[in-house]
Amino acid sequence: MDITILYGTETGNAEMLAEDVQSALEDAGHEVLVENLSDVAPADLDVSRLHLVVCSTYGDGELPASAQPFGEAMKDAPDLSGLRFGIFGLGDSEYETFNMGSQQIEEMLVAAGAERIGERVTHDASGDDMAEDVALPWAEAVVEAVGADA
Amino acid sequence: MRKVAIIGAGPSGCFTAQGLLKARPDWQVDVYDSLPVPYGLVRYGVAADHQGTKGIARQFERVFERQGARFFGNVTLGREVTLEQMRAAYDAVVLATGLAGDRVPELVDDGATPEGMIGAGALTRALYDHPDAGDLPDIGGHVVILGNGNVSVDLLRLLAKSESELEGSDLSPRATKWLTSRRIDSLTIVGRSAAELAKFDPVMIRELAKLQAVTIRVADLPEGEMTDAGQEKLLSALCEIDGLSTGPLPITFRFNMPLQSIETKDGKVTGLVAGRDGAESEHLPCNALVTAIGFCCDGRLGRDAVMSGAEDAEAGRIAEGLYAAGWFRRGPRGTIPENRADSLALAAKIVGDLEATPETSRAGHDGLGLTCETVDHAGWQRLDAIEKAQAMAGRCRTKIPTRSDMLRLAQKIEELK
């Protein structure tokens, strides 16, 4: 399957996780591109590819720095009907606004007509799990759901 | 192959190494630290109850494990090796040693620090088992924290927590006992600027609402609406915690209170006088004063002179083949993400500079002729595993607090082989 992983990061943790997901999916035989949301405009999204979004939260529930231009551009979003995406959030439950960054991206994409595959899954930096231990099963499940559908 | 030495294995040094090796996986990047262990302020500055924030260390592990950087702990620039030797051995040297000194209120003469007064950096190093830290001070009674930044909030929060609220941290038994056996009658956090101009991160102010045994009052709030969104956000966070009452410990926020004098009796702090010029100044009695008004150079590497003579301080270039990153370059400002962005930009600059100059053959680490004992990344991984394995109940880690034990335990397994 042709898959694009988009990441929104502030400290680099989401970028590292995106690379982990890429390696795992490539090992499973998929063709995977990884892009920083800072380098992507909503109009560039290729609806023929499955998109996996990995996004953290920063400050007071805001988008991380690298996702902010994308968030701005989504205010004037093109029609994204046909785009299928899975979404994974990174956050820290020490803070009340835990994982609101990924929630914002999800809402923007859905409002523009894109279809979310599976539930939004989140990781808690203050929890006991490693992010990749939560994210890899998520990515596999999203890919499987799309594969079963095709 | 180009060889780059980074002096200081804190977040800025590690992010610089990460950026360099991402662009040039074929280069040799060596990261030196004066401590036997890496990660600097991630280990010894980020609050013990903010383990999520410390998660960035996993990125740094990969810089050594997968990107091929080498770690050399227990090497102090200026002692085991000179800057000139480093510069001769490497194509580029990056100074990323941070700023470890506590800024002291101007009205305190150096050397005349009264009993009961301690800098935030010295206190956090003592709390977090830094091997060079002094003893934990005897503070209690009415405690004033001077300064309105995130370091002050970290200390406020830790001092206000009860034992059960420290679960999951990496505080040692000694630090836990110190924090929870303090007989603190009140905590007052005093800042010179107006509330809306305080340097607090609103999210850290909101976090205080989770404290389980405090009564919070936020005094000196301005009236009227703010036009600046950031200021409005901070004020609404402060208003939200104002009046919170979950227990007996009184916490008070005071603003617009520049320090005018520190009062002492028999060499001990008894209070301070603060207030705006023109307004009536106030006397705040206290038994302990924690100063958290910023960090400065502690004299190492002659940082201030080095940076003031830099070719391009903004870009981090001091001279040909010599660079500066993080707080060493920019001063004690900015959080981890801001310093990451800086470090990645610096890495790109170094790559550009070196690629534009003809390659010369440098000896790298082997050319330094170091005779001191060093700790490599495998040694650090042994220490890391020991610290996690020996974690006390309710703790994620119990740190090894002395250099001698670090050095001994880092080598241990090799000796057994």
mmCIF file of C-alpha atoms in Angstrom, chain B residues 196 211 219 317 362 404:
data_model
loop_
_atom_site.group_PDB
_atom_site.id
_atom_site.type_symbol
_atom_site.label_atom_id
_atom_site.label_comp_id
_atom_site.label_asym_id
_atom_site.label_seq_id
_atom_site.Cartn_x
_atom_site.Cartn_y
_atom_site.Cartn_z
ATOM 1 C CA GLU B 196 0.450 39.609 32.882
ATOM 2 C CA LEU B 211 -2.111 20.092 44.179
ATOM 3 C CA ALA B 219 -2.786 38.841 44.761
ATOM 4 C CA ARG B 317 29.630 31.048 15.100
ATOM 5 C CA ARG B 362 42.086 15.602 11.779
ATOM 6 C CA SER B 404 33.093 7.816 42.129
#
